[in-house]
C-alpha cells in the first residue's frame, strides 16, 4: 500500500493506492531539508490515485514543502486515476461519472505503460520528460498509442514541448503549447500559446474537443480533419498567425486573424482574412440546413471563397469574393453600423 502527500502554500500533491511490485535504486532522503532523490523507480501493476490541486488552510500550516527528484521512472500494466480539481485524498478516490469526451481534470487510465526521466517536484514546480506513454482513458474511450513530451507546470502555468501524440485510427498531434489552466474553465481567463499540427478522425475529435467546439463535433462525421495552427489567445487579445484546416477532401481553409478585446463587443477590434476552397459544397451545406431533396436550391460542386472582415467596436465591414471553377461569380463589399442599424 502507498500513501504519499506533499504540500506548499499554493499546491498539494498526493498518491494513494497499491503496487504489485516496486523496485527502487539508490534513494537519498534528507527529512530536515525536505529532499528526496531517487535514481530509478520501477512499478509493476500499480493501482493508484493521484491528486493535484490548490492547498487548503490545513496544508499551509501543517505540510512541509519537499523537493523530489527521480532520474528514471518505468511503469508496466498500471491503473492510474488523476484528479486535478481538488487537493484531497477523498477527492482522488471519489467516483466520477464517466463522460463521452475527455475531462482533463479527471482521468482514469488503464493498461498504463510509461517510461520517463528527469522528474522533478519542487514546491510549485512539476517537470518531467515523457519518453513513451501508452494507455487507455476509460471514461472517454481515448486510446493513446504513443506519447512523447516535455512537460512543466509552475503554479497555474503549463508548458508542453516536443509533443508527439499518436492515437488510434491514425490520429496524431504534434507541436508545443503554453497555457494557464484557468483557460480550461473559461476563454476569458489565462492565456494560450500554440504551435500545433494535428490529424483527427471524428471520434477522437469529439473526445478531445467536444466541450470547446460543440458545433463542429456535432455536425462533422467525416474520416479525417487536419489542422495546423500558430497563435496566441488571451482574455483581451487574439493573434492567429496561421490556421490551415482540411476536412476530408471537401474543405481547404486558410485564415489569419488579429483582435483586441475579442470577447467584449463594445471594445472589440478584429481583422481576419479567410480563404477556403470547398468541394461538394452542397453536401457540406446539408449538415447545417435541410437535405438537398427538401430545398429548391443547390450549391455547385466546387466553390472558392475569400473573405476579408473587420470590426471596429460598432462598425463591421468586409469584402467577399466567390469563384466557381476559377471564374469570378461574385464580388461584394459592405459595412454595417450596429448602433444606427445601417448598412452600406
Coordinates of C-alpha atoms in Angstrom, one line a residue:
X1 CA 0.0 0.0 0.0
X2 CA 1.2 3.5 -0.9
X3 CA 0.1 6.9 0.6
X4 CA 2.1 10.0 0.0
X5 CA 1.1 13.6 0.5
X6 CA 3.1 16.8 -0.1
X7 CA 2.0 20.4 0.1
X8 CA 3.1 24.0 -0.4
X9 CA 1.4 27.4 0.0
X10 CA -0.3 27.1 -3.3
X11 CA -0.4 23.4 -4.3
X12 CA -0.8 19.9 -2.8
X13 CA 0.1 16.6 -4.4
X14 CA -0.6 13.1 -3.2
X15 CA -0.7 9.5 -4.2
X16 CA -2.8 6.7 -2.6
X17 CA -3.1 3.1 -3.8
X18 CA -1.4 -0.3 -4.2
X19 CA 1.6 -1.5 -6.2
X20 CA 2.1 -5.2 -7.0
X21 CA 5.9 -4.9 -7.4
X22 CA 8.1 -1.8 -6.6
X23 CA 11.8 -1.6 -7.3
X24 CA 13.8 1.5 -6.2
X25 CA 17.5 2.0 -7.0
X26 CA 19.6 4.4 -4.9
X27 CA 17.5 6.6 -2.7
X28 CA 18.7 9.6 -0.7
X29 CA 16.4 11.2 1.9
X30 CA 17.0 14.4 3.8
X31 CA 14.0 15.0 6.1
X32 CA 15.4 18.0 7.7
X33 CA 15.7 20.0 4.4
X34 CA 12.7 18.1 2.8
X35 CA 14.7 16.5 0.0
X36 CA 14.2 13.1 -1.7
X37 CA 16.4 11.9 -4.6
X38 CA 15.9 8.6 -6.4
X39 CA 17.9 7.3 -9.3
X40 CA 15.3 4.8 -10.6
X41 CA 11.8 3.6 -9.8
X42 CA 10.2 0.6 -11.5
X43 CA 6.5 -0.1 -10.8
X44 CA 4.7 -3.2 -11.9
X45 CA 0.9 -3.3 -11.9
X46 CA 0.4 -0.1 -9.8
X47 CA -3.3 0.8 -9.0
X48 CA -3.1 4.3 -7.7
X49 CA -5.0 7.6 -7.4
X50 CA -3.2 10.9 -7.8
X51 CA -4.5 14.3 -6.8
X52 CA -3.1 17.8 -7.6
X53 CA -4.8 21.0 -6.6
X54 CA -4.7 24.2 -4.5
X55 CA -3.8 23.8 -0.9
X56 CA -6.3 24.3 1.8
X57 CA -5.7 26.1 5.2
X58 CA -4.6 22.9 6.8
X59 CA -2.0 22.3 4.1
X60 CA -0.5 25.7 4.6
X61 CA 0.0 25.2 8.3
X62 CA 1.0 21.5 8.6
X63 CA 2.6 20.4 5.3
X64 CA 6.3 20.7 4.7
X65 CA 7.5 21.6 1.2
X66 CA 9.5 18.9 -0.4
X67 CA 12.0 18.7 -3.3
X68 CA 11.7 15.4 -5.1
X69 CA 13.9 14.3 -8.0
X70 CA 13.7 11.0 -9.9
X71 CA 16.1 10.3 -12.7
X72 CA 14.1 7.4 -14.3
X73 CA 10.6 6.0 -13.9
X74 CA 9.2 2.9 -15.6
X75 CA 5.6 1.7 -15.2
X76 CA 4.1 -1.5 -16.6
X77 CA 0.4 -2.6 -16.7
X78 CA -0.7 0.2 -14.5
X79 CA -4.1 1.7 -13.5
X80 CA -3.9 5.4 -12.6
X81 CA -6.7 7.8 -11.6
X82 CA -5.9 11.6 -11.7
X83 CA -7.8 14.4 -10.1
X84 CA -6.7 18.0 -10.7
X85 CA -9.8 19.7 -9.2
X86 CA -9.3 19.2 -5.5
X87 CA -6.3 18.8 -3.2
X88 CA -7.6 15.9 -1.1
X89 CA -7.3 12.2 -1.0
X90 CA -11.1 11.9 -0.7
X91 CA -11.4 13.8 -4.0
X92 CA -8.9 11.5 -5.7
X93 CA -10.9 8.4 -4.5
X94 CA -14.3 9.7 -5.3
X95 CA -16.4 8.2 -8.0
X96 CA -16.5 10.3 -11.2
X97 CA -19.4 10.0 -13.7
X98 CA -17.9 8.9 -17.0
X99 CA -18.1 11.4 -19.8
X100 CA -18.2 10.7 -23.6
X101 CA -15.5 13.3 -24.0
X102 CA -12.2 13.8 -22.2
X103 CA -12.4 15.6 -18.9
X104 CA -8.9 17.0 -18.5
X105 CA -9.3 17.3 -14.7
X106 CA -10.5 13.7 -14.1
X107 CA -8.6 10.9 -15.9
X108 CA -8.9 7.2 -15.5
X109 CA -6.0 5.4 -17.3
X110 CA -5.9 1.7 -17.8
X111 CA -3.1 -0.5 -19.2
X112 CA -0.6 2.2 -18.5
X113 CA 2.9 1.7 -19.8
X114 CA 5.3 4.6 -19.1
X115 CA 8.9 5.5 -19.5
X116 CA 10.0 8.9 -18.2
X117 CA 13.1 10.7 -16.9
X118 CA 14.2 13.8 -15.1
X119 CA 11.1 14.0 -12.9
X120 CA 11.1 16.9 -10.5
X121 CA 8.7 18.2 -7.9
X122 CA 9.7 21.4 -6.0
X123 CA 7.1 23.5 -4.1
X124 CA 5.1 25.0 -7.0
X125 CA 7.0 23.3 -9.9
X126 CA 6.5 19.9 -11.6
X127 CA 8.7 18.9 -14.5
X128 CA 9.2 15.7 -16.5
X129 CA 10.2 14.3 -19.8
X130 CA 7.9 11.5 -21.1
X131 CA 9.8 9.2 -23.4
X132 CA 6.9 6.9 -24.1
X133 CA 3.4 6.6 -22.7
X134 CA 0.7 4.2 -23.8
X135 CA -2.7 4.0 -22.1
X136 CA -6.5 3.8 -22.5
X137 CA -8.6 6.6 -20.9
X138 CA -11.7 4.6 -20.0
X139 CA -14.1 7.4 -19.2
X140 CA -13.9 8.8 -22.7
X141 CA -12.6 5.8 -24.6
X142 CA -9.4 7.7 -25.8
X143 CA -6.7 5.3 -26.8
X144 CA -3.1 6.7 -26.5
X145 CA -0.9 4.6 -28.8
X146 CA 2.2 6.7 -28.2
X147 CA 3.1 9.9 -26.4
X148 CA 6.3 11.8 -26.1
X149 CA 6.6 15.2 -24.5
X150 CA 8.5 17.5 -22.1
X151 CA 6.0 18.8 -19.5
X152 CA 6.4 21.6 -17.0
X153 CA 3.8 23.1 -14.7
X154 CA 4.6 26.0 -12.3
X155 CA 1.7 27.3 -10.3
X156 CA -1.1 27.6 -12.9
X157 CA 1.3 27.8 -15.9
X158 CA 1.5 24.7 -18.1
X159 CA 4.1 24.1 -20.8
X160 CA 4.2 21.1 -23.2
X161 CA 7.0 21.0 -25.6
X162 CA 8.2 18.4 -28.2
X163 CA 4.7 16.9 -28.2
X164 CA 4.3 13.8 -30.3
X165 CA 1.0 12.1 -29.6
X166 CA -0.5 9.2 -31.6
X167 CA -4.0 7.9 -31.1
X168 CA -5.9 5.1 -32.7
X169 CA -7.3 5.4 -36.2
X170 CA -4.2 7.3 -37.4
X171 CA -5.0 10.4 -35.3
X172 CA -1.9 12.5 -34.2
X173 CA -0.9 15.7 -32.5
X174 CA 2.5 17.4 -32.8
X175 CA 3.9 20.7 -31.6
X176 CA 4.0 22.7 -28.4
X177 CA 1.6 24.5 -26.1
X178 CA 1.9 27.1 -23.3
X179 CA -1.2 27.9 -21.3
X180 CA -2.7 28.7 -17.9
X181 CA -5.0 26.0 -16.6
X182 CA -7.7 28.6 -15.9
X183 CA -8.4 28.8 -19.7
X184 CA -9.9 25.3 -19.5
X185 CA -12.8 26.8 -17.5
X186 CA -13.2 30.0 -19.5
X187 CA -11.5 31.6 -22.5
X188 CA -11.8 34.9 -20.7
X189 CA -9.1 33.8 -18.3
X190 CA -5.5 32.9 -18.7
X191 CA -3.6 32.6 -22.0
X192 CA -2.9 30.1 -24.7
X193 CA 0.2 29.9 -27.0
X194 CA 0.1 27.1 -29.5
X195 CA 2.0 25.8 -32.5
X196 CA 0.3 22.6 -33.4
X197 CA -0.3 20.2 -36.2
X198 CA -2.9 17.5 -35.9
X199 CA -4.9 14.9 -37.7
X200 CA -8.1 13.7 -36.1
X201 CA -10.9 11.4 -37.0
X202 CA -14.4 12.4 -35.9
X203 CA -14.5 10.0 -32.9
X204 CA -11.2 11.4 -31.4
X205 CA -12.1 15.0 -32.3
X206 CA -15.3 14.6 -30.2
X207 CA -13.4 13.1 -27.3
X208 CA -10.7 15.9 -27.3
X209 CA -12.7 19.0 -28.3
X210 CA -16.5 18.5 -27.6
X211 CA -16.6 21.0 -24.7
X212 CA -14.9 23.7 -26.8
X213 CA -16.1 23.0 -30.4
X214 CA -19.6 21.7 -29.9
X215 CA -20.9 22.7 -33.3
X216 CA -18.0 21.1 -35.3
X217 CA -18.1 17.9 -33.3
X218 CA -21.8 17.6 -33.6
X219 CA -22.1 18.1 -37.4
X220 CA -18.9 16.5 -38.8
X221 CA -18.9 12.7 -39.2
X222 CA -16.1 12.5 -41.8
X223 CA -13.0 10.5 -42.0
X224 CA -10.1 12.9 -41.1
X225 CA -9.6 16.5 -40.1
X226 CA -6.1 18.1 -40.4
X227 CA -5.2 21.3 -38.7
X228 CA -2.0 23.4 -38.5
X229 CA -2.3 26.4 -36.1
X230 CA 0.1 29.0 -34.7
X231 CA -1.2 31.8 -32.4
X232 CA -1.8 33.3 -29.0
X233 CA -5.1 33.8 -27.2
X234 CA -5.7 35.8 -24.0
X235 CA -8.7 37.3 -22.4
X236 CA -8.2 40.6 -24.2
X237 CA -6.4 39.7 -27.5
X238 CA -6.1 37.2 -30.3
X239 CA -3.2 36.8 -32.6
X240 CA -3.8 33.9 -35.1
X241 CA -0.7 33.9 -37.3
X242 CA -1.6 30.7 -39.1
X243 CA -4.6 28.4 -39.5
X244 CA -4.7 25.7 -42.2
X245 CA -7.7 23.4 -42.0
X246 CA -8.5 20.5 -44.2
X247 CA -11.6 18.3 -43.8
X248 CA -11.5 15.1 -45.7
X249 CA -11.2 16.2 -49.4
X250 CA -14.1 18.6 -49.1
X251 CA -12.7 21.7 -47.3
X252 CA -9.4 23.5 -47.5
X253 CA -9.3 26.6 -45.4
X254 CA -6.6 29.1 -44.5
X255 CA -7.0 32.0 -42.1
X256 CA -5.2 34.8 -40.3
X257 CA -6.7 37.0 -37.6
X258 CA -5.8 39.7 -35.1
X259 CA -8.0 41.1 -32.5
X260 CA -8.1 43.2 -29.3
X261 CA -10.7 42.5 -26.7
X262 CA -12.3 39.7 -28.8
X263 CA -14.7 38.8 -26.0
X264 CA -16.0 42.4 -25.4
X265 CA -18.3 43.6 -28.2
X266 CA -18.2 47.2 -27.0
X267 CA -14.4 47.4 -27.4
X268 CA -13.7 44.7 -30.0
X269 CA -11.2 45.4 -32.8
X270 CA -10.8 42.4 -35.0
X271 CA -9.4 41.9 -38.5
X272 CA -9.5 38.5 -40.3
X273 CA -8.6 37.0 -43.7
X274 CA -10.2 33.7 -44.6
X275 CA -9.5 31.8 -47.8
X276 CA -11.3 28.5 -48.5
X277 CA -11.9 26.0 -51.3
X278 CA -15.0 23.8 -51.0
X279 CA -15.6 20.6 -52.9
X280 CA -19.0 19.0 -52.6
X281 CA -20.2 22.3 -51.1
X282 CA -23.9 21.3 -51.3
X283 CA -23.1 18.2 -49.2
X284 CA -21.4 20.3 -46.6
X285 CA -24.4 22.7 -46.5
X286 CA -26.7 19.7 -45.8
X287 CA -25.0 19.3 -42.4
X288 CA -26.5 22.6 -41.3
X289 CA -29.7 23.0 -43.3
X290 CA -32.2 20.7 -45.0
X291 CA -31.1 17.9 -47.2
X292 CA -30.9 18.6 -51.0
X293 CA -34.2 16.9 -51.8
X294 CA -36.1 19.1 -49.3
X295 CA -34.9 22.5 -50.7
X296 CA -35.3 24.2 -54.0
X297 CA -31.7 25.3 -54.4
X298 CA -28.3 23.6 -54.8
X299 CA -24.7 24.8 -54.4
X300 CA -22.2 24.0 -57.2
X301 CA -19.7 21.2 -56.6
X302 CA -16.7 23.5 -56.4
X303 CA -16.5 26.9 -54.8
X304 CA -13.6 29.1 -53.7
X305 CA -14.3 32.0 -51.2
X306 CA -12.0 34.8 -50.0
X307 CA -13.3 36.9 -47.1
X308 CA -11.7 40.0 -45.5
X309 CA -13.6 41.2 -42.5
X310 CA -13.0 43.8 -39.8
X311 CA -14.8 45.0 -36.7
X312 CA -14.1 48.3 -35.0
X313 CA -16.3 48.5 -32.0
X314 CA -19.8 49.1 -33.5
X315 CA -18.7 49.1 -37.2
X316 CA -18.5 45.9 -39.2
X317 CA -17.0 45.8 -42.7
X318 CA -15.9 43.2 -45.2
X319 CA -15.3 42.1 -48.7
X320 CA -16.3 38.7 -50.2
X321 CA -15.1 37.2 -53.5
X322 CA -16.6 33.9 -54.8
X323 CA -15.1 31.8 -57.6
X324 CA -16.5 28.8 -59.3
X325 CA -14.2 26.7 -61.4
X326 CA -11.6 29.5 -61.3
X327 CA -14.1 32.1 -62.6
X328 CA -15.3 35.1 -60.6
X329 CA -19.0 34.7 -60.0
X330 CA -19.5 37.2 -57.1
X331 CA -17.7 40.2 -55.6
X332 CA -19.2 42.2 -52.8
X333 CA -18.2 44.6 -50.1
X334 CA -20.1 46.4 -47.4
X335 CA -20.4 47.6 -43.9
X336 CA -22.8 47.7 -41.0
X337 CA -23.1 50.2 -38.2
X338 CA -24.5 48.4 -35.2
X339 CA -25.9 51.4 -33.2
X340 CA -27.6 53.0 -36.2
X341 CA -28.6 49.6 -37.7
X342 CA -27.4 51.0 -41.0
X343 CA -26.0 49.1 -44.0
X344 CA -23.6 50.5 -46.6

